[in-house]
mmCIF file of C-alpha atoms and ligand atoms in Angstrom:
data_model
loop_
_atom_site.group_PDB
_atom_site.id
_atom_site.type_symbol
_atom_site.label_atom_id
_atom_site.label_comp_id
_atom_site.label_asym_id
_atom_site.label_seq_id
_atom_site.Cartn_x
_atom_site.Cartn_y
_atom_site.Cartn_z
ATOM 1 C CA UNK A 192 7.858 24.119 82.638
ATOM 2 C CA UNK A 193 5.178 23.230 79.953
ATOM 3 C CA UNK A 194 5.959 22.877 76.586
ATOM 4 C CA UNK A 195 3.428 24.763 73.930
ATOM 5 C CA UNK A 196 1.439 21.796 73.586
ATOM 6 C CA UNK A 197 0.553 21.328 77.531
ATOM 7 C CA UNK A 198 -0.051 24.663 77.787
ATOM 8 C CA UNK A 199 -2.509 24.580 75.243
ATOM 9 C CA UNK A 200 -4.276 21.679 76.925
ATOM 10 C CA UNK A 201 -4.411 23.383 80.039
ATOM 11 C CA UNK A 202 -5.825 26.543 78.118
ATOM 12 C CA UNK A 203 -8.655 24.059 77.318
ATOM 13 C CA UNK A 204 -9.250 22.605 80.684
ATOM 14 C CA UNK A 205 -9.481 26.269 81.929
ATOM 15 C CA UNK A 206 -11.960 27.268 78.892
ATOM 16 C CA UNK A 207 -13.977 23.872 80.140
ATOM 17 C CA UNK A 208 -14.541 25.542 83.544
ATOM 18 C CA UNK A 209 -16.776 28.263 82.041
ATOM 19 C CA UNK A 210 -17.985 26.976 79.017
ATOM 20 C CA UNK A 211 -19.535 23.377 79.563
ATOM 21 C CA UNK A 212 -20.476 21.921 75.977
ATOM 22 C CA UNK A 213 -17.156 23.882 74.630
ATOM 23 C CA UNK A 214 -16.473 20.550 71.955
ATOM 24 C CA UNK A 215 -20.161 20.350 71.603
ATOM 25 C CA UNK A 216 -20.445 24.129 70.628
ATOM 26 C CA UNK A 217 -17.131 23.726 68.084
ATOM 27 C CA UNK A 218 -18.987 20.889 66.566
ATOM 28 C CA UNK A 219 -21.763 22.616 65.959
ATOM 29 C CA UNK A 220 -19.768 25.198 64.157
ATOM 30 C CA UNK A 221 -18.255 22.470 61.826
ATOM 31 C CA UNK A 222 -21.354 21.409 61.186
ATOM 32 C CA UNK A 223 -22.747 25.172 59.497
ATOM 33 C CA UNK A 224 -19.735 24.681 57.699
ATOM 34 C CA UNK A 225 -20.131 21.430 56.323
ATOM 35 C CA UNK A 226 -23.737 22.807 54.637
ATOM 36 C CA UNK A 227 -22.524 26.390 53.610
ATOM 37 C CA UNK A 228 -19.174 25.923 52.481
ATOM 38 C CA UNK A 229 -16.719 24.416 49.599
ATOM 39 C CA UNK A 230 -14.424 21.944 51.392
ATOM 40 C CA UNK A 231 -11.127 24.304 50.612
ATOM 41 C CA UNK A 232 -13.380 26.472 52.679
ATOM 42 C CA UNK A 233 -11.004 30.141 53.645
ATOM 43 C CA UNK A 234 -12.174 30.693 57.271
ATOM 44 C CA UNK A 235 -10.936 33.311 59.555
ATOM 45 C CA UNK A 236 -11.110 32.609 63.316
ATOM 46 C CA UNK A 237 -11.336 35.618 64.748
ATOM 47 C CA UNK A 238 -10.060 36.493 68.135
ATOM 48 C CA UNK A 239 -8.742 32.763 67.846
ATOM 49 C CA UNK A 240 -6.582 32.519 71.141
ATOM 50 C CA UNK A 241 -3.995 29.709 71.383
ATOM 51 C CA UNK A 242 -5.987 28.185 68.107
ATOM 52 C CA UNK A 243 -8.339 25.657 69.783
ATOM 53 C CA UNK A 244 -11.612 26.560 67.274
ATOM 54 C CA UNK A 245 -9.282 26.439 64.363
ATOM 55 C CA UNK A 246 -7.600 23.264 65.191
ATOM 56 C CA UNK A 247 -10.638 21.634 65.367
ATOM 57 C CA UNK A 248 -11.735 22.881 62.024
ATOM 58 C CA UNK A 249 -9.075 22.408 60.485
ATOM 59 C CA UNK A 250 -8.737 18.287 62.102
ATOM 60 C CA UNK A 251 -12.178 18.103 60.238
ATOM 61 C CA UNK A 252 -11.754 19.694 56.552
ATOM 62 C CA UNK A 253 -8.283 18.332 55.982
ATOM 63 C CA UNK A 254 -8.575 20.662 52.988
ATOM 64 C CA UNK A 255 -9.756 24.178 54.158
ATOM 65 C CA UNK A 256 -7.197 27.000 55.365
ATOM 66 C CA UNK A 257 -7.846 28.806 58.594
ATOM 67 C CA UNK A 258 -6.446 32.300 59.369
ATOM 68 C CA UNK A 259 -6.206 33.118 63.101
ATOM 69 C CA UNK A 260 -6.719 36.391 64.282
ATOM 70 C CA UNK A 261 -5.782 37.983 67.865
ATOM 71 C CA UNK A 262 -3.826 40.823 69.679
ATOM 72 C CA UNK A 263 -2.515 38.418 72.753
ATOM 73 C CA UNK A 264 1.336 38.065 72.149
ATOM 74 C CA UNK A 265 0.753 35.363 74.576
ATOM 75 C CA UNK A 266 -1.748 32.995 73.298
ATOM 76 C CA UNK A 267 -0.520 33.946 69.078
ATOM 77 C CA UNK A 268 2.996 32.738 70.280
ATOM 78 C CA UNK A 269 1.656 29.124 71.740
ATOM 79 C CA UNK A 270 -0.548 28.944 68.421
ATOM 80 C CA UNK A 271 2.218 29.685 65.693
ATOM 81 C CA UNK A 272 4.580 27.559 67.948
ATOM 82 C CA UNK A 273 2.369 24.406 68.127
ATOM 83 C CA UNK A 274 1.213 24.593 64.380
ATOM 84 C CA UNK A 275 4.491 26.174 62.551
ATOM 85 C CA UNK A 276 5.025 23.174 60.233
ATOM 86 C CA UNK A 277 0.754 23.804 58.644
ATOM 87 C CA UNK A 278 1.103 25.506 55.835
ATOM 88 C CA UNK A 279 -3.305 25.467 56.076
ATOM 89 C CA UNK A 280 -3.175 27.642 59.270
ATOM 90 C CA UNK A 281 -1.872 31.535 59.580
ATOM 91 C CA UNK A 282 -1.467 33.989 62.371
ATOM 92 C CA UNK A 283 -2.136 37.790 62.107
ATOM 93 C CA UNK A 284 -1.825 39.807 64.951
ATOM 94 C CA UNK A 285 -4.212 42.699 65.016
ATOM 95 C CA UNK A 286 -6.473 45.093 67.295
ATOM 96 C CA UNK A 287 -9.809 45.163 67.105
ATOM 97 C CA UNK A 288 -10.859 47.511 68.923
ATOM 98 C CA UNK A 289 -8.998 49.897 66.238
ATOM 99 C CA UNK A 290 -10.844 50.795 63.102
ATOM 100 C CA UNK A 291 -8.597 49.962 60.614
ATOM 101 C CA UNK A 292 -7.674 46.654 61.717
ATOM 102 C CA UNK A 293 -8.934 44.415 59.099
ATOM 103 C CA UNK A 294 -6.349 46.789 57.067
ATOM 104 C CA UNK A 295 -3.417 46.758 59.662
ATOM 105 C CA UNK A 296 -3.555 42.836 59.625
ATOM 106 C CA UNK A 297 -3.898 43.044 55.671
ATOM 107 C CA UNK A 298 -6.873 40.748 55.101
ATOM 108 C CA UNK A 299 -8.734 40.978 51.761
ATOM 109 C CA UNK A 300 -12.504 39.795 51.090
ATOM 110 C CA UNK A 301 -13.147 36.871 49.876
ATOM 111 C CA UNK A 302 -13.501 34.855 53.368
ATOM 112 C CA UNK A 303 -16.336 31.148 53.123
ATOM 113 C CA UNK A 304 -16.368 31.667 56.697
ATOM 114 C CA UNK A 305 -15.681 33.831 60.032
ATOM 115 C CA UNK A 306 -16.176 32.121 63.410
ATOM 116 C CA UNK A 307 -15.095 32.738 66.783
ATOM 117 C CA UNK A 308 -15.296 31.653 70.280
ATOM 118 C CA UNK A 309 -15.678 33.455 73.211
ATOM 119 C CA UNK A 310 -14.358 36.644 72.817
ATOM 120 C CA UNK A 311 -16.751 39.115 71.743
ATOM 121 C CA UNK A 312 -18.203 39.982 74.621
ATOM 122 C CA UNK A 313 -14.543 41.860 75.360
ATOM 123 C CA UNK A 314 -16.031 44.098 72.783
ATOM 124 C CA UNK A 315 -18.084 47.476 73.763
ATOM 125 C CA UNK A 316 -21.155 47.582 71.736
ATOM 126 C CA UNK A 317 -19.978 50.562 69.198
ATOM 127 C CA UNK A 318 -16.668 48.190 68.547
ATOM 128 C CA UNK A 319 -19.216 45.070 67.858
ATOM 129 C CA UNK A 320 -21.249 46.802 65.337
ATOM 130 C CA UNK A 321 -18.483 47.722 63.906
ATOM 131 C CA UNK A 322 -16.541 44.704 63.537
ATOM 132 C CA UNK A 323 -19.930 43.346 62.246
ATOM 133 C CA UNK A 324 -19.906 45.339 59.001
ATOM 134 C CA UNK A 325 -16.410 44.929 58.154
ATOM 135 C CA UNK A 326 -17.072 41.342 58.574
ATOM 136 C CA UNK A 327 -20.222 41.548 55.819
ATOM 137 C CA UNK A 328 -17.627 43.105 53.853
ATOM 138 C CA UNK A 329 -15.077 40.185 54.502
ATOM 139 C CA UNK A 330 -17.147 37.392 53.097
ATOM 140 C CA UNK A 331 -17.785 36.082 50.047
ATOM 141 C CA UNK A 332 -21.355 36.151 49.092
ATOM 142 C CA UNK A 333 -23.381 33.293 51.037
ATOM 143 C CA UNK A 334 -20.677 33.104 53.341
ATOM 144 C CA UNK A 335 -21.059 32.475 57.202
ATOM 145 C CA UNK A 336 -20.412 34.242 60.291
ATOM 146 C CA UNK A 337 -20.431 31.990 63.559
ATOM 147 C CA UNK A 338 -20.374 33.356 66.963
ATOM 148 C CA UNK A 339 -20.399 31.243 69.696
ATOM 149 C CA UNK A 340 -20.634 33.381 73.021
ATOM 150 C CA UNK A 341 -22.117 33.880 76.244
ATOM 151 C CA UNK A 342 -24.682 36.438 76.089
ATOM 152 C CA UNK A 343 -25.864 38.788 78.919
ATOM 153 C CA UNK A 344 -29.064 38.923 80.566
ATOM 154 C CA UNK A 345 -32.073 41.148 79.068
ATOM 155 C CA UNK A 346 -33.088 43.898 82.188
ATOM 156 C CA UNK A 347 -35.692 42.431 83.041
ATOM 157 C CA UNK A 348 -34.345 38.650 82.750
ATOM 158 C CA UNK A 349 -32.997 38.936 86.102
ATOM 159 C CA UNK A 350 -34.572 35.670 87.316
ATOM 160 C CA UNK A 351 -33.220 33.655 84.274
ATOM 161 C CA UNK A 352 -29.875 35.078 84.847
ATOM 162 C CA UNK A 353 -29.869 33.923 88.309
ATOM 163 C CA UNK A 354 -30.815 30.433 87.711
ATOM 164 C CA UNK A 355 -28.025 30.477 84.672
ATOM 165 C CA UNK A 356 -25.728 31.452 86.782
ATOM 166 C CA UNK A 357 -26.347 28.774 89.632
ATOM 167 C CA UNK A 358 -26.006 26.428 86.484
ATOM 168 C CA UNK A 359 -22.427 27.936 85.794
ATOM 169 C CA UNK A 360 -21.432 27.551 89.499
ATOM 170 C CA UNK A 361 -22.102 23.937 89.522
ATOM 171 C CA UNK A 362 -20.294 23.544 86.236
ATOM 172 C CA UNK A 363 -17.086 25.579 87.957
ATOM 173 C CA UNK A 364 -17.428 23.518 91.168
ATOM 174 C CA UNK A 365 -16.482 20.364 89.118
ATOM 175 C CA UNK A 366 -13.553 22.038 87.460
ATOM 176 C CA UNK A 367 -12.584 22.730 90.948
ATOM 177 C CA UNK A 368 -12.929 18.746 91.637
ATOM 178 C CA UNK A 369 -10.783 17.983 87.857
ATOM 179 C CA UNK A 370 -8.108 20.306 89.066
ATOM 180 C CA UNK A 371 -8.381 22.544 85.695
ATOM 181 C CA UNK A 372 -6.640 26.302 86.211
ATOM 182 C CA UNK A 373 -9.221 29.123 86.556
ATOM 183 C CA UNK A 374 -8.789 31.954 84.684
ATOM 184 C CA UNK A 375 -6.564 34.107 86.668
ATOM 185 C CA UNK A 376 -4.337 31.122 87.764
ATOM 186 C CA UNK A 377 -3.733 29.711 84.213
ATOM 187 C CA UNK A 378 -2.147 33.214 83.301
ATOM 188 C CA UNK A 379 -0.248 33.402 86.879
ATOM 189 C CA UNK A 380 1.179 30.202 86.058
ATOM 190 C CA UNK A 381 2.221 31.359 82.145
ATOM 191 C CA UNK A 382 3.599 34.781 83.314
ATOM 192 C CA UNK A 383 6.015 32.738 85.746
ATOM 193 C CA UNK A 384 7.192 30.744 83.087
ATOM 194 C CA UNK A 385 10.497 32.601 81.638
ATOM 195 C CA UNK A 386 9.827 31.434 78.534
ATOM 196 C CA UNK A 387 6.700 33.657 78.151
ATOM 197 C CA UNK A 388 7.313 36.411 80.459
ATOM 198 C CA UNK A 389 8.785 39.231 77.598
ATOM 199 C CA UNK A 390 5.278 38.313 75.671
ATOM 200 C CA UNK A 391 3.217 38.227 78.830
ATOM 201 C CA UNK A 392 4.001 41.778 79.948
ATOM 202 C CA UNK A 393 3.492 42.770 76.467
ATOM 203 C CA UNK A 394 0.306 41.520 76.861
ATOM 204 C CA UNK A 395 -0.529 43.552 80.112
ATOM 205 C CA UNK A 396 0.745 46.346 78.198
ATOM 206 C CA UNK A 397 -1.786 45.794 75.189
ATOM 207 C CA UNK A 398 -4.642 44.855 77.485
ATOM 208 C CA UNK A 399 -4.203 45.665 81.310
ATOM 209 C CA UNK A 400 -6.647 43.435 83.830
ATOM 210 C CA UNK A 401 -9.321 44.635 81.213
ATOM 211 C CA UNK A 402 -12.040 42.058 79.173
ATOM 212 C CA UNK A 403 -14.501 43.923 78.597
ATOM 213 C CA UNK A 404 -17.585 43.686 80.288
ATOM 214 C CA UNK A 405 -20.188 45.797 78.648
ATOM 215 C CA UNK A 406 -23.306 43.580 78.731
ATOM 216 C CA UNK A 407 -24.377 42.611 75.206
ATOM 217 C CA UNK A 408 -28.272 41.162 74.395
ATOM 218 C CA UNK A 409 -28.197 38.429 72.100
ATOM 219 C CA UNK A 410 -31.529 40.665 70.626
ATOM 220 C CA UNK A 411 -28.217 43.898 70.068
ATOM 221 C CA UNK A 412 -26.396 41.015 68.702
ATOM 222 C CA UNK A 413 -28.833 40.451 65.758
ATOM 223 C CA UNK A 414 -29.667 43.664 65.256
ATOM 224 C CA UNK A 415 -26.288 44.793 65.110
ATOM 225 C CA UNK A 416 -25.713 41.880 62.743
ATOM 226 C CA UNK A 417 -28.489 42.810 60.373
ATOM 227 C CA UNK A 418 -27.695 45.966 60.347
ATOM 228 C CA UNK A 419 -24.440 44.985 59.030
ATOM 229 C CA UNK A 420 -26.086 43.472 55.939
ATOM 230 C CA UNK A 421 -26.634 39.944 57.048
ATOM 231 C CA UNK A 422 -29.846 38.563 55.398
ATOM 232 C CA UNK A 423 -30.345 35.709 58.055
ATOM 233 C CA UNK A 424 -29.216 35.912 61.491
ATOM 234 C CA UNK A 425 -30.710 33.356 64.730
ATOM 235 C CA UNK A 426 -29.502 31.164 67.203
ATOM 236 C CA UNK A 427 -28.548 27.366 65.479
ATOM 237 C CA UNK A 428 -27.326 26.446 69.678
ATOM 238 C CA UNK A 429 -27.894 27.145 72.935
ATOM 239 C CA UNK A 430 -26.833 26.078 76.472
ATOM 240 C CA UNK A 431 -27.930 28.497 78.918
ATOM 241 C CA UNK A 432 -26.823 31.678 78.459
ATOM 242 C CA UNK A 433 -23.696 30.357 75.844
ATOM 243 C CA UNK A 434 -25.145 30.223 72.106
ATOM 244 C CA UNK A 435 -23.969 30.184 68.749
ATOM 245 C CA UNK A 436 -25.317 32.606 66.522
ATOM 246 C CA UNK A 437 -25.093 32.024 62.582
ATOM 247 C CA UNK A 438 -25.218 34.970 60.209
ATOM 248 C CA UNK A 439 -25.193 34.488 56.509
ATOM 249 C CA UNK A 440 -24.603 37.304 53.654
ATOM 250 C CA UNK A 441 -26.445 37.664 50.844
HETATM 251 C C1 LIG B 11 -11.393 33.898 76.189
HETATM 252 S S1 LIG B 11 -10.286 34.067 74.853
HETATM 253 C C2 LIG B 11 -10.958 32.921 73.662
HETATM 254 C C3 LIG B 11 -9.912 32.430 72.698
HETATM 255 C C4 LIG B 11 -10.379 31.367 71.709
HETATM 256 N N1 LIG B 11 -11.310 31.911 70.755
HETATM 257 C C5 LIG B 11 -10.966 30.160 72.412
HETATM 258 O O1 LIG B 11 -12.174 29.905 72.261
HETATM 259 O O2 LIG B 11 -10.209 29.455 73.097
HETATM 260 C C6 LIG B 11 -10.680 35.662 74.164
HETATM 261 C C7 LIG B 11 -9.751 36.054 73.042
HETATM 262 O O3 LIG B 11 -10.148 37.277 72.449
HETATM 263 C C8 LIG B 11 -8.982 38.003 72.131
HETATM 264 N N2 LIG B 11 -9.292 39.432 72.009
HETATM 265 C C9 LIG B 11 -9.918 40.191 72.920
HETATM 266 N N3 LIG B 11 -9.981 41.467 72.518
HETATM 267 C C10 LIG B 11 -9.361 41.521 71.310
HETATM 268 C C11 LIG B 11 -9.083 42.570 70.397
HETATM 269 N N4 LIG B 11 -9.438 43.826 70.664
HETATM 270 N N5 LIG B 11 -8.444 42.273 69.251
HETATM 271 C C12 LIG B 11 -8.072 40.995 68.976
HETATM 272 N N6 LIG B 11 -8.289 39.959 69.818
HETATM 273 C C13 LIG B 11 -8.923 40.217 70.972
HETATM 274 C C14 LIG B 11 -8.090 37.732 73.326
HETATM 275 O O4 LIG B 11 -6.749 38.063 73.078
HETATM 276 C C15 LIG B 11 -8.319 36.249 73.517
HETATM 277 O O5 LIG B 11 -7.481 35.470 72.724
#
């Protein structure tokens, strides 16, 4: 069986498969950081997985604190496992998807920075919105809000989604040829490991086969943030259909 630490690099590999400039787009994050905030920078990675966005942000500001934030038994038990002995990183398991959950996972304002990876789109478009004000209301003023997400199709974009998505099959097809787990097979392969199987079916009980699927514009995306009281809000990267958005407060 894996220990935490493989199983984290194999989370990776899998993420590879459907993002392609994945380092490239955590870079880029670092980099709004490195202009908008102090170098004890507070950042909360939201949705943060196994901790692969926060690890790399917190490799780079040897200095800042990052607070992880997820509702997958699963992937918070491989993150607090690999980085128990950081006293810079924390794990608090909440739902977003429930109103209060800022509350429930007692988080105060005061954030530099929110960022996450490739998650948002499990939200519906109601949830997004939102999250969106509550994280307004998280920051500190002049802090950041990164996104970095793939971003569905405008109706009547249908020819640029097609040629995206030929893009994204190529990029898959040499994942195939590097061996790295899909999706599906990287949790088949975690739920028959006996050390994880008690947190994996908690997980199927917390989520079922769902992640979410309601298509989201990147144009409902910047709405939605403004909305929320962010004063600037555009695209600082793009590869295909995967960009990072930033969104600063006032
Ligand atoms: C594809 S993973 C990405 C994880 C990580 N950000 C990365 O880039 O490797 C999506 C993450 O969103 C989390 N997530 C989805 N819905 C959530 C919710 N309602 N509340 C908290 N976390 C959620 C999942 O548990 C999962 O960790």
């Amino acid at each position: 069986m894996n220990d935490a630490h493989e199983w984290i690099q194999r989370w990776d590999s899998q993420q590879e498969r459907y993002i392609e400039r994945r380092e490239e787009r955590f870079t880029v994050i670092g980099d709004v950081l490195e202009e908008v905030c102090p170098p004890d920078a507070k950042i909360l990675d939201l949705c943060c997985g196994p901790g692969s966005l926060g690890s790399r942000l917190a490799a780079r500001f040897p200095r800042a604190h990052v607070t992880g934030v997820d509702f997958d038994p699963v992937l918070l038990g491989l993150a607090r496992e690999v980085h128990a002995a950081d006293p810079r990183r924390a794990w608090i398991e909440t739902d977003l998807r429930r109103a209060a959950w800022y509350k429930e996972g007692q988080l105060s304002p005061g954030f530099d920075a929110v960022v996450s990876t490739t998650a948002l789109h499990w939200l519906s478009g109601a949830e997004l919105t939102r999250v969106y004000r509550d994280l307004a209301g998280l920051l500190r003023r002049g802090g950041v809000f990164l996104n970095g997400d793939h971003i569905a199709p405008a109706p009547n974009e249908a020819r640029l989604a097609r040629i995206g998505k030929a893009r994204r099959n190529l990029v898959e097809r040499d994942a195939d040829l590097r061996g790295s787990a899909t999706w599906d097979g990287w949790w088949e392969e975690i739920a028959a490991d006996p050390a994880f199987t008690a947190l994996w079916q908690e997980r199927r009980r917390r989520f079922g086969d769902r992640h979410g699927e309601e298509p989201i514009t990147l144009a409902f995306h910047l709405a939605a943030l403004r909305q929320a009281g962010f004063v600037e809000a555009n695209v600082v990267w793009q590869r295909w259909d995967d960009v990072v958005m930033a969104a600063l407060v006032a």
